[in-house]
C-alpha cells in the first residue's frame, strides 16, 4: 500500500485509535498498581512502537518519558532482536546506561504477534518506590556512583511464552526494601502490556495486519512533515542561552548548562557544547534524558498538538558531548537528573527560544520536580516503608496569561499524593500543605505560586532525602517580569522546645509556624546545601520543603489593578506587595483606589529611573 492509497481520514482515525490504546494501557497500569506513587500519582507512561522499535503513539503522561522510552526499546531490541522474542514474552530493564532514565524507572516491553508474525511492540515505564541502594526510595543526594543508587537490571526476560520468571523476580525483590509493592507494580505493568497486545490484535483483525503497519509508518511520516512545517515559525539563525544548577548534592558550586539552537533548512540543531563536564554527585543526565527535554520543548513551542512519534527526531539533531553533564559516562550517578537537571535543560532551551519566538515561551518555572523521600521501618508493623513524591511549584507566566499555581511543569506531569493516602500508608503526618503567598514572580502576568509541605515523622527513625533547585538563583522572568521566589528546604528537630507540640506516645514534634518566609534560623532549621540533603531523623522531626514560584512576564506596573485585587482577595498576593511591587492601592474595604494607584505607580516608575 502506497502513501497515495491511504485514506487520510482513515489514517487520522487509526492515529487516534492507537493513542487511545496507549491511554487505556495507562489506565490499566494505574488502576492495578499497588504503590501510591503509581496508583495515585501516576508516575508512569505507556506507549506503542513499530515492530522495529520506533515510537507510534504515547499516552499523555510524563513528558520526560517522551525521549526515554524509545531509547529503552531500541536498546532492548539490540539485546533481544525480534528473532529472539516470542508470543507471551516480556523484557524488563532499568539500567540508565542502557535505558537512559534512572534506576527507579523500570520498563517492561512486550512483543505483539499476529498469526505468528511480529506486528508491533508495547511498553510501559513506571517509577518504583524502591530499587535498593543506600537510602529508602533509592534517591540519595550523596551518591558518587550508580552502584549506590540501587540494583541495575539489564535487558532480561521477565516472562517467557506467558510464564513469569519467578526466580528473577525473587532475585530482584531480595535486593529491595518494599518487596510487596514491587511485586504488585510489576504485575500491573505486565497487565497493562497485555491489554495493549489484545487491542492491537483486535485492530489487526479489523484493518488487516499489513494495513495497520502501513498506517503506523504513515503516522511517523505525518509527524515529521508537520514538525517541519511548524518549525517555520522560528526565524533562521542561532539562539544561545546558559543557566546553572545549584550544585550536585555534594558541592554547592554552580554547574552550567549551555545550549545553542540553530534553525536551518533541514530543521533544528541543538548543541550542548560548552556544558559542564559530568560531576561527582547524582545530577548527571543521560543522553536519553537530554533528548526527552529537547523533544518536549520543541513540541511545546512550535506545535503542542504534534503527535508523539518517531517523526519528532527526524528533524532535530542533538549534540551532547560525551562525558558532559548531559551525556555522562558510566558509572556516574544519575538518580536526580530526572528531578533537577531535566528541568534546567528545559529552562535553558526555553531561554534560547525566547530570543527567537518570545510570545511562544513561558518565563522560568519552579525549576525542579522537588523530590521528597522518607523511609525506614515502621515499628508498629516491623516492615519497611518508602514515601516518594515530587512537589509542584509555580509555572512561569507567558505573554497573555498568568502561570498556574502549585503545579508540576515541563518534564513531569504527576499528580500529588492526597494527604489521606500519605497518613494512611506511612507513619507520617502532613502538618501543612499550602500555596506560598507572594512567591510568584510579579509581572503584567503573574508567575505561579510555589507550595510548601511540612511532614512529621511519627514513629521510628527515618532516612530523608530532599532534592530541589532554585534555592539560590530564582526562576527568571521575561519582558520585564520579576523572578519567582526561591525554594527552601529544611528540618525542624524535635528538640526545639519553642515550637514543640504533643505527639504520639507523649512525644513532641517540631512544628514550623505558618509564616515560612521568616528567617529559618529562628526555628532551628538545618538548611540544605542548595536545596539538596540526605539525613537520618528521629521520630518527631518535621521536614519542610517549599518550592520556587514561577517567573513573571511583562512589567508589574502594567498589571490590571483588578487582577491584583483578585489576587489579594484570594490570598495569593499580600496587600503590601500589591502596593510596593504592583503599585496598587486599596481603600479600607479592599476596593482599588485608582487615584492613589496612579500616584503610586508614578512614584515607583520614578524610583526605577
Coordinates of C-alpha atoms in Angstrom, one line a residue:
X1 CA 0.0 0.0 0.0
X2 CA 1.5 3.3 -1.0
X3 CA 1.1 6.6 0.7
X4 CA -1.4 7.7 -2.1
X5 CA -3.6 4.6 -1.3
X6 CA -4.1 5.6 2.3
X7 CA -7.3 7.5 3.1
X8 CA -6.3 10.5 5.2
X9 CA -9.5 10.2 7.2
X10 CA -8.8 6.6 8.0
X11 CA -5.2 7.5 8.9
X12 CA -6.4 10.1 11.4
X13 CA -8.9 7.6 12.8
X14 CA -6.2 5.0 13.2
X15 CA -3.9 7.5 14.8
X16 CA -6.4 8.4 17.5
X17 CA -7.3 4.7 18.0
X18 CA -3.6 3.9 18.7
X19 CA -3.4 6.8 21.0
X20 CA -6.5 5.5 22.9
X21 CA -4.9 2.1 23.2
X22 CA -1.8 3.7 24.8
X23 CA -4.1 5.7 27.1
X24 CA -6.1 2.5 28.0
X25 CA -2.8 0.8 28.9
X26 CA -2.1 3.7 31.2
X27 CA -5.5 3.4 32.9
X28 CA -4.9 -0.3 33.5
X29 CA -1.5 0.3 35.0
X30 CA -2.6 3.0 37.4
X31 CA -5.8 1.1 38.4
X32 CA -4.0 -2.2 39.2
X33 CA -0.7 -0.8 40.7
X34 CA 0.0 -1.2 44.4
X35 CA 2.2 1.7 45.3
X36 CA 0.7 5.2 45.8
X37 CA 3.5 6.6 43.5
X38 CA 2.0 4.8 40.5
X39 CA -1.6 4.3 41.7
X40 CA -2.3 7.8 42.9
X41 CA 0.5 10.0 41.5
X42 CA 0.5 8.2 38.1
X43 CA 4.3 8.4 37.7
X44 CA 4.3 6.2 34.7
X45 CA 3.9 6.2 30.9
X46 CA 2.7 3.8 28.2
X47 CA 3.4 3.6 24.5
X48 CA 3.1 1.7 21.2
X49 CA 6.0 1.0 18.8
X50 CA 6.5 -0.5 15.4
X51 CA 8.0 -4.0 15.4
X52 CA 11.5 -2.5 14.9
X53 CA 11.1 -0.2 17.9
X54 CA 10.0 3.2 16.5
X55 CA 7.5 5.2 18.6
X56 CA 4.0 5.4 17.1
X57 CA 1.8 6.6 20.0
X58 CA 2.4 7.5 23.6
X59 CA -0.1 8.3 26.3
X60 CA -0.1 11.9 27.6
X61 CA 1.5 11.1 30.9
X62 CA 5.1 12.2 31.7
X63 CA 6.9 14.4 29.1
X64 CA 10.3 13.2 30.3
X65 CA 9.4 9.7 29.1
X66 CA 8.9 11.0 25.5
X67 CA 12.5 10.6 24.7
X68 CA 13.4 8.0 27.3
X69 CA 11.1 5.1 26.2
X70 CA 12.2 5.0 22.6
X71 CA 15.8 4.8 23.8
X72 CA 14.8 1.9 26.1
X73 CA 13.0 0.0 23.4
X74 CA 15.9 0.4 20.9
X75 CA 18.4 -0.8 23.5
X76 CA 16.3 -3.8 24.3
X77 CA 16.0 -4.7 20.6
X78 CA 19.8 -4.7 20.3
X79 CA 19.9 -7.3 23.0
X80 CA 16.7 -9.1 22.0
X81 CA 16.0 -8.8 18.3
X82 CA 12.6 -10.0 17.1
X83 CA 14.2 -13.3 16.2
X84 CA 14.7 -13.9 19.9
X85 CA 11.2 -12.8 21.0
X86 CA 8.2 -15.0 21.1
X87 CA 4.5 -14.5 21.8
X88 CA 4.0 -14.1 25.5
X89 CA 7.5 -12.8 26.2
X90 CA 8.2 -9.6 28.2
X91 CA 11.5 -7.9 28.8
X92 CA 12.4 -5.9 31.9
X93 CA 15.1 -3.2 32.2
X94 CA 16.1 -0.3 34.4
X95 CA 19.8 0.3 33.7
X96 CA 20.2 4.1 32.9
X97 CA 23.3 3.4 30.8
X98 CA 21.1 1.3 28.5
X99 CA 17.6 2.7 29.1
X100 CA 18.5 6.4 29.6
X101 CA 16.5 7.0 32.7
X102 CA 17.3 6.4 36.4
X103 CA 17.1 3.2 38.3
X104 CA 13.6 3.6 39.9
X105 CA 12.1 3.8 36.4
X106 CA 11.5 0.2 35.5
X107 CA 10.5 -0.5 31.9
X108 CA 8.6 -3.6 30.7
X109 CA 8.4 -4.3 26.9
X110 CA 6.3 -6.9 25.2
X111 CA 6.2 -8.0 21.5
X112 CA 2.9 -8.2 19.7
X113 CA 2.4 -11.1 17.3
X114 CA -0.5 -11.6 14.9
X115 CA -0.8 -15.0 13.3
X116 CA 2.7 -15.8 14.4
X117 CA 4.2 -12.7 12.7
X118 CA 5.6 -9.7 14.6
X119 CA 3.1 -6.8 14.5
X120 CA 4.3 -4.2 17.0
X121 CA 5.8 -3.6 20.5
X122 CA 4.1 -2.3 23.6
X123 CA 5.9 -0.9 26.6
X124 CA 5.4 0.9 29.8
X125 CA 7.7 2.7 32.3
X126 CA 6.9 3.1 35.9
X127 CA 8.8 4.7 38.9
X128 CA 9.1 2.2 41.7
X129 CA 9.2 3.4 45.2
X130 CA 12.4 1.5 46.0
X131 CA 15.1 -0.3 44.0
X132 CA 17.6 -0.8 46.8
X133 CA 20.7 1.4 47.2
X134 CA 22.0 3.5 50.0
X135 CA 18.7 5.0 51.2
X136 CA 14.9 4.2 51.1
X137 CA 13.5 5.4 47.9
X138 CA 16.8 4.9 46.1
X139 CA 17.3 8.7 45.6
X140 CA 20.3 9.6 47.8
X141 CA 21.7 13.1 47.1
X142 CA 25.1 11.9 48.3
X143 CA 25.7 9.1 45.8
X144 CA 29.0 9.2 43.9
X145 CA 28.5 6.2 41.6
X146 CA 25.5 4.4 40.3
X147 CA 26.2 1.3 42.4
X148 CA 25.0 3.3 45.4
X149 CA 21.6 4.1 43.8
X150 CA 20.2 0.6 43.6
X151 CA 20.0 -2.7 41.7
X152 CA 20.7 -2.5 37.9
X153 CA 18.6 -4.7 35.8
X154 CA 19.9 -5.3 32.2
X155 CA 17.5 -6.3 29.5
X156 CA 16.3 -9.8 30.6
X157 CA 13.0 -11.7 30.0
X158 CA 10.7 -11.3 33.0
X159 CA 8.2 -13.5 31.2
X160 CA 8.8 -16.3 28.6
X161 CA 6.0 -17.6 26.5
X162 CA 3.5 -16.3 29.0
X163 CA 5.2 -17.8 32.1
X164 CA 6.6 -15.3 34.6
X165 CA 10.2 -15.8 35.6
X166 CA 9.7 -16.2 39.3
X167 CA 13.4 -16.7 40.1
X168 CA 14.3 -13.4 38.5
X169 CA 11.5 -11.7 40.5
X170 CA 12.8 -13.3 43.7
X171 CA 16.4 -12.2 42.9
X172 CA 15.4 -8.6 42.3
X173 CA 12.9 -8.2 45.1
X174 CA 15.5 -9.7 47.5
X175 CA 17.5 -6.5 47.0
X176 CA 14.6 -4.1 47.7
X177 CA 13.1 -2.7 50.8
X178 CA 9.4 -2.8 49.6
X179 CA 9.0 -6.2 48.2
X180 CA 5.2 -6.3 48.3
X181 CA 4.9 -3.1 46.3
X182 CA 7.4 -4.2 43.8
X183 CA 5.6 -7.5 43.0
X184 CA 2.3 -5.7 42.8
X185 CA 3.6 -3.0 40.5
X186 CA 5.4 -5.4 38.2
X187 CA 2.2 -7.4 37.8
X188 CA 0.4 -4.2 37.0
X189 CA 2.9 -3.4 34.3
X190 CA 2.6 -6.8 32.7
X191 CA -1.2 -6.5 32.8
X192 CA -1.1 -3.1 31.1
X193 CA 1.0 -4.5 28.3
X194 CA -1.3 -7.5 27.9
X195 CA -4.2 -5.0 27.4
X196 CA -2.2 -3.2 24.7
X197 CA -1.5 -6.6 23.0
X198 CA -5.1 -7.5 23.0
X199 CA -6.2 -4.2 21.5
X200 CA -3.6 -4.3 18.7
X201 CA -4.5 -7.8 17.7
X202 CA -8.2 -6.6 17.5
X203 CA -7.1 -3.8 15.2
X204 CA -5.2 -6.2 13.0
X205 CA -8.3 -8.3 12.7
X206 CA -10.3 -5.2 11.8
X207 CA -8.0 -3.4 9.4
X208 CA -5.6 -6.2 8.4
X209 CA -2.0 -6.5 9.7
X210 CA -0.3 -5.0 6.7
X211 CA -2.7 -2.0 6.6
X212 CA -2.2 -1.4 10.3
X213 CA 1.6 -1.5 10.0
X214 CA 1.4 0.8 7.0
X215 CA -0.7 3.3 9.0
X216 CA 2.0 3.2 11.7
X217 CA 4.6 4.2 9.2
X218 CA 2.5 7.0 7.8
X219 CA 1.8 8.3 11.3
X220 CA 5.5 8.7 11.8
X221 CA 5.9 10.4 8.4
X222 CA 3.0 12.7 9.1
X223 CA 4.6 13.8 12.4
X224 CA 7.8 14.6 10.6
X225 CA 6.1 16.6 7.9
X226 CA 4.0 18.5 10.4
X227 CA 7.1 19.3 12.5
X228 CA 9.0 20.7 9.5
X229 CA 6.0 22.9 8.7
X230 CA 5.7 24.1 12.4
X231 CA 9.4 24.9 12.6
X232 CA 8.8 27.7 10.0
X233 CA 7.7 30.0 12.9
X234 CA 11.4 30.1 14.1
X235 CA 13.4 32.6 12.1
X236 CA 16.7 31.1 10.7
X237 CA 19.6 31.8 13.0
X238 CA 21.4 30.6 16.1
X239 CA 19.9 31.3 19.6
X240 CA 22.0 30.7 22.7
X241 CA 21.3 30.6 26.4
X242 CA 23.0 29.4 29.6
X243 CA 21.7 28.6 33.1
X244 CA 23.1 26.8 36.2
X245 CA 22.3 24.0 38.6
X246 CA 23.0 24.9 42.2
X247 CA 25.4 22.1 43.0
X248 CA 25.4 18.4 42.6
X249 CA 24.4 17.4 46.2
X250 CA 28.0 17.1 47.3
X251 CA 29.3 20.6 46.5
X252 CA 27.4 23.9 46.1
X253 CA 29.4 25.1 43.1
X254 CA 27.3 26.2 40.1
X255 CA 27.1 23.8 37.2
X256 CA 26.4 25.3 33.8
X257 CA 24.2 24.0 31.0
X258 CA 24.8 25.8 27.7
X259 CA 22.9 25.4 24.5
X260 CA 22.9 26.8 21.0
X261 CA 19.7 26.2 19.0
X262 CA 20.2 26.7 15.2
X263 CA 17.3 26.9 12.9
X264 CA 18.3 25.8 9.3
X265 CA 16.7 24.5 6.2
X266 CA 16.7 20.8 7.4
X267 CA 15.2 21.5 10.8
X268 CA 17.0 22.2 14.1
X269 CA 20.4 21.5 15.6
X270 CA 20.5 21.7 19.4
X271 CA 24.1 21.8 20.5
X272 CA 25.1 21.5 24.2
X273 CA 28.8 22.0 23.6
X274 CA 30.3 24.1 26.5
X275 CA 28.1 22.4 29.1
X276 CA 29.9 21.4 32.3
X277 CA 31.7 18.0 32.4
X278 CA 29.9 15.3 34.3
X279 CA 30.0 15.7 38.1
X280 CA 30.6 13.6 41.1
X281 CA 27.1 13.9 42.5
X282 CA 23.9 12.3 41.2
X283 CA 22.7 15.1 38.8
X284 CA 24.2 13.8 35.6
X285 CA 21.7 13.4 32.8
X286 CA 22.0 10.5 30.4
X287 CA 21.6 11.4 26.7
X288 CA 18.1 9.8 26.8
X289 CA 17.0 12.4 29.4
X290 CA 18.5 15.2 27.3
X291 CA 16.7 14.0 24.2
X292 CA 13.4 13.9 26.1
X293 CA 13.9 17.6 27.1
X294 CA 14.7 18.7 23.6
X295 CA 11.7 16.9 22.1
X296 CA 9.4 18.2 24.8
X297 CA 10.5 21.9 24.3
X298 CA 10.3 21.7 20.5
X299 CA 6.9 20.2 20.6
X300 CA 5.6 22.7 23.3
X301 CA 6.9 25.8 21.5
X302 CA 6.2 25.1 17.8
X303 CA 3.1 22.7 17.9
X304 CA 1.8 21.4 21.3
X305 CA -0.7 19.1 19.4
X306 CA 2.0 17.4 17.4
X307 CA 1.7 13.6 17.7
X308 CA 4.2 11.9 19.8
X309 CA 6.1 9.6 17.4
X310 CA 9.4 8.8 16.0
X311 CA 8.9 11.6 13.4
X312 CA 9.9 14.1 16.1
X313 CA 13.6 13.2 16.0
X314 CA 14.0 13.2 12.2
X315 CA 14.1 16.9 12.1
X316 CA 16.0 17.6 15.2
X317 CA 19.8 16.9 15.6
X318 CA 21.0 16.9 19.2
X319 CA 24.7 17.3 20.1
X320 CA 25.6 16.0 23.6
X321 CA 29.4 15.9 24.2
X322 CA 30.4 12.6 25.8
X323 CA 31.5 12.9 29.4
X324 CA 29.4 16.1 29.9
X325 CA 26.6 16.7 32.4
X326 CA 24.1 16.0 29.6
X327 CA 25.8 12.7 28.4
X328 CA 27.8 11.2 31.2
X329 CA 29.9 8.0 31.1
X330 CA 29.5 5.0 33.4
X331 CA 29.4 4.8 36.4
X332 CA 28.4 8.4 37.1
X333 CA 25.4 8.6 39.4
X334 CA 22.2 9.8 37.7
X335 CA 19.3 9.5 40.2
X336 CA 18.5 13.2 40.4
X337 CA 18.9 14.1 36.8
X338 CA 15.3 13.5 36.2
X339 CA 14.4 15.6 39.2
X340 CA 16.6 18.7 38.6
X341 CA 18.8 18.6 35.5
X342 CA 16.0 17.7 33.2
X343 CA 14.1 20.8 34.4
X344 CA 17.1 23.0 33.9
X345 CA 17.7 21.7 30.4
X346 CA 14.1 22.6 29.6
X347 CA 14.7 26.1 31.1
X348 CA 17.8 26.6 29.0
X349 CA 16.1 25.5 25.8
X350 CA 13.2 27.8 26.5
X351 CA 15.6 30.7 27.3
X352 CA 17.2 30.2 23.9
X353 CA 13.9 30.1 22.0
X354 CA 12.6 33.1 23.9
X355 CA 15.1 35.1 21.8
X356 CA 13.5 33.8 18.6
X357 CA 9.8 33.4 19.4
X358 CA 9.2 35.2 22.8
X359 CA 5.4 35.0 22.7
X360 CA 5.5 31.2 22.5
X361 CA 7.7 30.7 25.6
X362 CA 7.0 31.0 29.3
X363 CA 9.2 32.6 31.9
X364 CA 11.2 30.1 34.0
X365 CA 9.1 27.8 36.1
X366 CA 9.8 26.3 39.6
X367 CA 12.9 24.7 38.1
X368 CA 12.7 21.2 39.8
X369 CA 10.4 18.3 40.4
X370 CA 11.4 18.9 44.0
X371 CA 11.8 15.3 45.2
X372 CA 10.9 14.3 48.8
X373 CA 11.6 10.7 50.0
X374 CA 11.3 9.4 53.5
X375 CA 11.6 5.8 54.5
X376 CA 12.6 3.3 57.2
X377 CA 11.0 0.6 59.3
X378 CA 7.6 1.3 60.9
X379 CA 8.0 0.0 64.5
X380 CA 4.3 -0.9 64.7
X381 CA 4.5 -3.3 61.8
X382 CA 8.2 -4.1 61.6
X383 CA 8.0 -3.6 57.8
X384 CA 9.9 -1.2 55.5
X385 CA 8.1 1.8 54.0
X386 CA 9.2 4.3 51.4
X387 CA 7.3 7.5 50.7
X388 CA 8.3 9.0 47.4
X389 CA 6.8 12.2 46.0
X390 CA 7.7 15.1 43.8
X391 CA 6.2 18.5 44.6
X392 CA 4.8 21.1 42.2
X393 CA 5.6 24.8 42.2
X394 CA 4.9 27.9 40.2
X395 CA 4.6 27.8 36.4
X396 CA 6.2 30.7 34.5
X397 CA 3.9 33.3 33.1
X398 CA 3.6 33.9 29.4
X399 CA 2.7 36.9 27.2
X400 CA -1.0 36.6 27.7
X401 CA -1.7 34.7 30.9
X402 CA -0.6 34.0 34.4
X403 CA 1.3 31.0 35.4
X404 CA -0.5 28.2 37.3
X405 CA -0.1 27.8 41.0
X406 CA 1.4 24.8 42.7
X407 CA 1.6 22.5 39.7
X408 CA 4.2 20.4 38.0
X409 CA 5.7 22.0 34.9
X410 CA 7.7 20.9 31.9
X411 CA 9.2 17.4 32.2
X412 CA 6.8 15.9 34.7
X413 CA 3.0 15.7 34.9
X414 CA 2.4 13.6 38.0
X415 CA -0.5 14.2 40.5
X416 CA 0.1 14.8 44.2
X417 CA -0.4 12.1 46.8
X418 CA -3.5 13.0 48.8
X419 CA -2.9 13.8 52.4
X420 CA -5.2 11.0 53.5
X421 CA -3.2 8.5 51.4
X422 CA 0.1 9.6 52.9
X423 CA -1.2 9.4 56.5
X424 CA -2.9 6.0 55.9
X425 CA 0.1 4.4 54.1
X426 CA 3.1 5.7 56.1
X427 CA 4.0 6.7 59.7
X428 CA 3.9 10.3 58.6
X429 CA 1.7 13.3 59.3
X430 CA 1.2 16.2 57.0
X431 CA 1.3 19.3 59.1
X432 CA 0.8 21.8 56.4
X433 CA 0.2 21.8 52.7
X434 CA -0.4 25.2 51.1
X435 CA 0.5 27.7 48.4
X436 CA 3.0 30.4 49.4
X437 CA 1.7 34.0 49.0
X438 CA 3.9 36.4 47.0
X439 CA 6.1 33.6 45.7
X440 CA 5.0 34.0 42.1
X441 CA 7.2 36.5 40.1
X442 CA 5.4 39.8 39.7
X443 CA 4.6 41.0 36.2
X444 CA 1.9 42.1 33.8
X445 CA 1.1 38.4 34.0
X446 CA 2.0 36.9 37.4
X447 CA 4.1 33.8 37.8
X448 CA 2.5 30.8 39.5
X449 CA 2.9 30.4 43.3
X450 CA 5.2 27.8 44.9
X451 CA 3.9 25.5 47.5
X452 CA 5.0 24.3 50.9
X453 CA 4.6 20.9 52.6
X454 CA 5.6 20.1 56.2
X455 CA 5.7 16.4 57.1
X456 CA 6.4 15.0 60.6
X457 CA 7.9 11.5 61.2
X458 CA 5.6 9.9 63.7
X459 CA 7.2 6.6 64.6
X460 CA 10.7 5.3 64.3
X461 CA 13.8 6.7 62.7
X462 CA 13.6 7.7 59.1
X463 CA 16.0 8.4 56.3
X464 CA 15.0 11.6 54.4
X465 CA 16.3 12.8 51.0
X466 CA 15.2 16.1 49.6
X467 CA 16.3 17.5 46.3
X468 CA 15.1 20.8 44.8
X469 CA 16.5 23.7 42.9
X470 CA 16.2 27.5 42.6
X471 CA 17.1 27.8 46.3
X472 CA 19.8 30.4 45.4
X473 CA 19.0 31.7 41.9
X474 CA 15.3 32.3 41.5
X475 CA 13.3 31.5 38.3
X476 CA 13.8 34.2 35.8
X477 CA 11.1 36.4 34.4
X478 CA 10.6 37.7 30.8
X479 CA 10.0 41.0 29.2
X480 CA 10.4 42.9 32.4
X481 CA 8.7 40.4 34.7
X482 CA 10.3 39.7 38.1
X483 CA 11.8 36.4 39.2
X484 CA 9.8 34.0 41.3
X485 CA 10.6 33.4 45.0
X486 CA 13.4 31.0 45.8
X487 CA 12.9 27.5 47.1
X488 CA 13.7 26.5 50.7
X489 CA 14.2 23.1 52.4
X490 CA 15.0 22.3 56.0
X491 CA 14.5 20.2 59.1
X492 CA 12.9 21.2 62.4
X493 CA 14.3 19.0 65.2
X494 CA 12.2 17.5 67.9
X495 CA 14.5 19.0 70.5
X496 CA 13.5 22.6 69.7
X497 CA 11.2 23.4 72.7
X498 CA 9.9 26.7 71.3
X499 CA 7.5 25.1 68.9
X500 CA 7.2 21.6 70.3
X501 CA 3.6 20.2 70.3
X502 CA 2.3 17.0 71.8
X503 CA 2.9 13.9 69.6
X504 CA 2.1 10.2 69.7
X505 CA 3.0 8.4 72.8
X506 CA 3.7 11.6 74.7
X507 CA 6.4 12.6 72.3
X508 CA 6.7 16.0 70.6
X509 CA 7.1 17.4 67.1
X510 CA 9.0 20.4 66.0
X511 CA 6.2 22.5 64.3
X512 CA 7.0 25.2 61.9
X513 CA 4.7 28.2 62.3
X514 CA 2.6 29.3 59.3
X515 CA 4.9 32.1 58.3
X516 CA 7.5 30.1 56.4
X517 CA 9.0 33.2 54.9
X518 CA 10.6 34.4 58.1
X519 CA 14.3 33.6 58.8
X520 CA 14.6 29.9 59.1
X521 CA 17.4 30.1 61.8
X522 CA 14.7 31.2 64.2
X523 CA 13.2 27.7 64.1
X524 CA 16.4 25.7 64.4
X525 CA 16.2 24.5 60.8
X526 CA 19.3 22.8 59.4
X527 CA 19.3 24.2 55.9
X528 CA 20.2 22.1 53.0
X529 CA 23.1 22.7 50.6
X530 CA 21.4 24.3 47.6
X531 CA 18.2 22.5 48.4
X532 CA 19.7 19.0 48.4
X533 CA 20.3 16.9 51.5
X534 CA 20.1 13.3 52.8
X535 CA 19.9 12.6 56.6
X536 CA 18.5 10.4 59.2
X537 CA 16.0 11.9 61.6
X538 CA 14.3 10.6 64.8
X539 CA 10.5 10.4 65.4
X540 CA 9.0 13.8 65.9
X541 CA 11.1 15.6 63.3
X542 CA 9.4 17.8 60.8
X543 CA 10.8 18.2 57.3
X544 CA 9.8 21.3 55.3
X545 CA 10.0 21.7 51.5
X546 CA 9.0 24.9 49.9
X547 CA 9.2 25.1 46.2
X548 CA 10.0 28.1 44.0
X549 CA 7.4 30.3 42.3
X550 CA 7.4 30.9 38.6
X551 CA 8.8 34.0 36.9
X552 CA 6.6 36.8 35.8
X553 CA 6.0 38.1 32.2
X554 CA 5.9 41.9 31.5
X555 CA 6.4 44.8 33.9
X556 CA 4.4 44.5 37.2
X557 CA 3.1 48.1 36.9
X558 CA 1.3 47.1 33.7
X559 CA -0.8 44.6 35.5
X560 CA -4.6 45.2 35.6
X561 CA -5.3 46.6 39.1
X562 CA -8.5 44.5 39.3
X563 CA -6.4 41.3 38.8
X564 CA -4.1 42.4 41.6
X565 CA -7.2 43.0 43.8
X566 CA -8.4 39.5 43.0
X567 CA -5.1 38.0 43.9
X568 CA -5.2 39.9 47.2
X569 CA -8.7 38.7 47.9
X570 CA -7.6 35.1 47.2
X571 CA -4.6 35.3 49.4
X572 CA -2.1 34.9 46.5
X573 CA -0.6 38.3 46.8
X574 CA -0.2 40.3 50.1
X575 CA -1.6 43.8 50.3
X576 CA 1.9 45.1 51.0
X577 CA 3.2 43.5 47.8
X578 CA 0.3 44.8 45.8
X579 CA 1.2 48.4 46.8
X580 CA 5.0 48.1 46.8
X581 CA 5.5 45.9 43.8
X582 CA 2.4 46.3 41.6
X583 CA 1.7 49.9 42.7
X584 CA -2.0 49.2 43.5
X585 CA -3.5 51.0 46.5
X586 CA -6.7 49.8 48.2
X587 CA -9.4 51.6 50.2
X588 CA -10.4 50.3 53.6
X589 CA -12.9 47.9 52.1
X590 CA -10.3 46.5 49.6
X591 CA -11.6 48.3 46.6
X592 CA -9.0 49.7 44.2
X593 CA -8.3 53.4 44.9
X594 CA -7.5 54.4 41.3
X595 CA -6.3 57.9 42.0
X596 CA -3.9 56.7 44.7
X597 CA -2.8 53.8 42.4
X598 CA -1.9 56.3 39.6
X599 CA 0.2 58.3 42.1
X600 CA 1.9 55.2 43.5
X601 CA 2.8 53.8 40.1
X602 CA 4.3 57.1 39.0
X603 CA 6.3 57.1 42.2
X604 CA 7.6 53.5 41.5
X605 CA 8.4 54.4 37.9
X606 CA 10.4 57.4 39.1
X607 CA 12.2 55.3 41.6
X608 CA 13.2 52.8 38.9
X609 CA 14.7 55.5 36.8

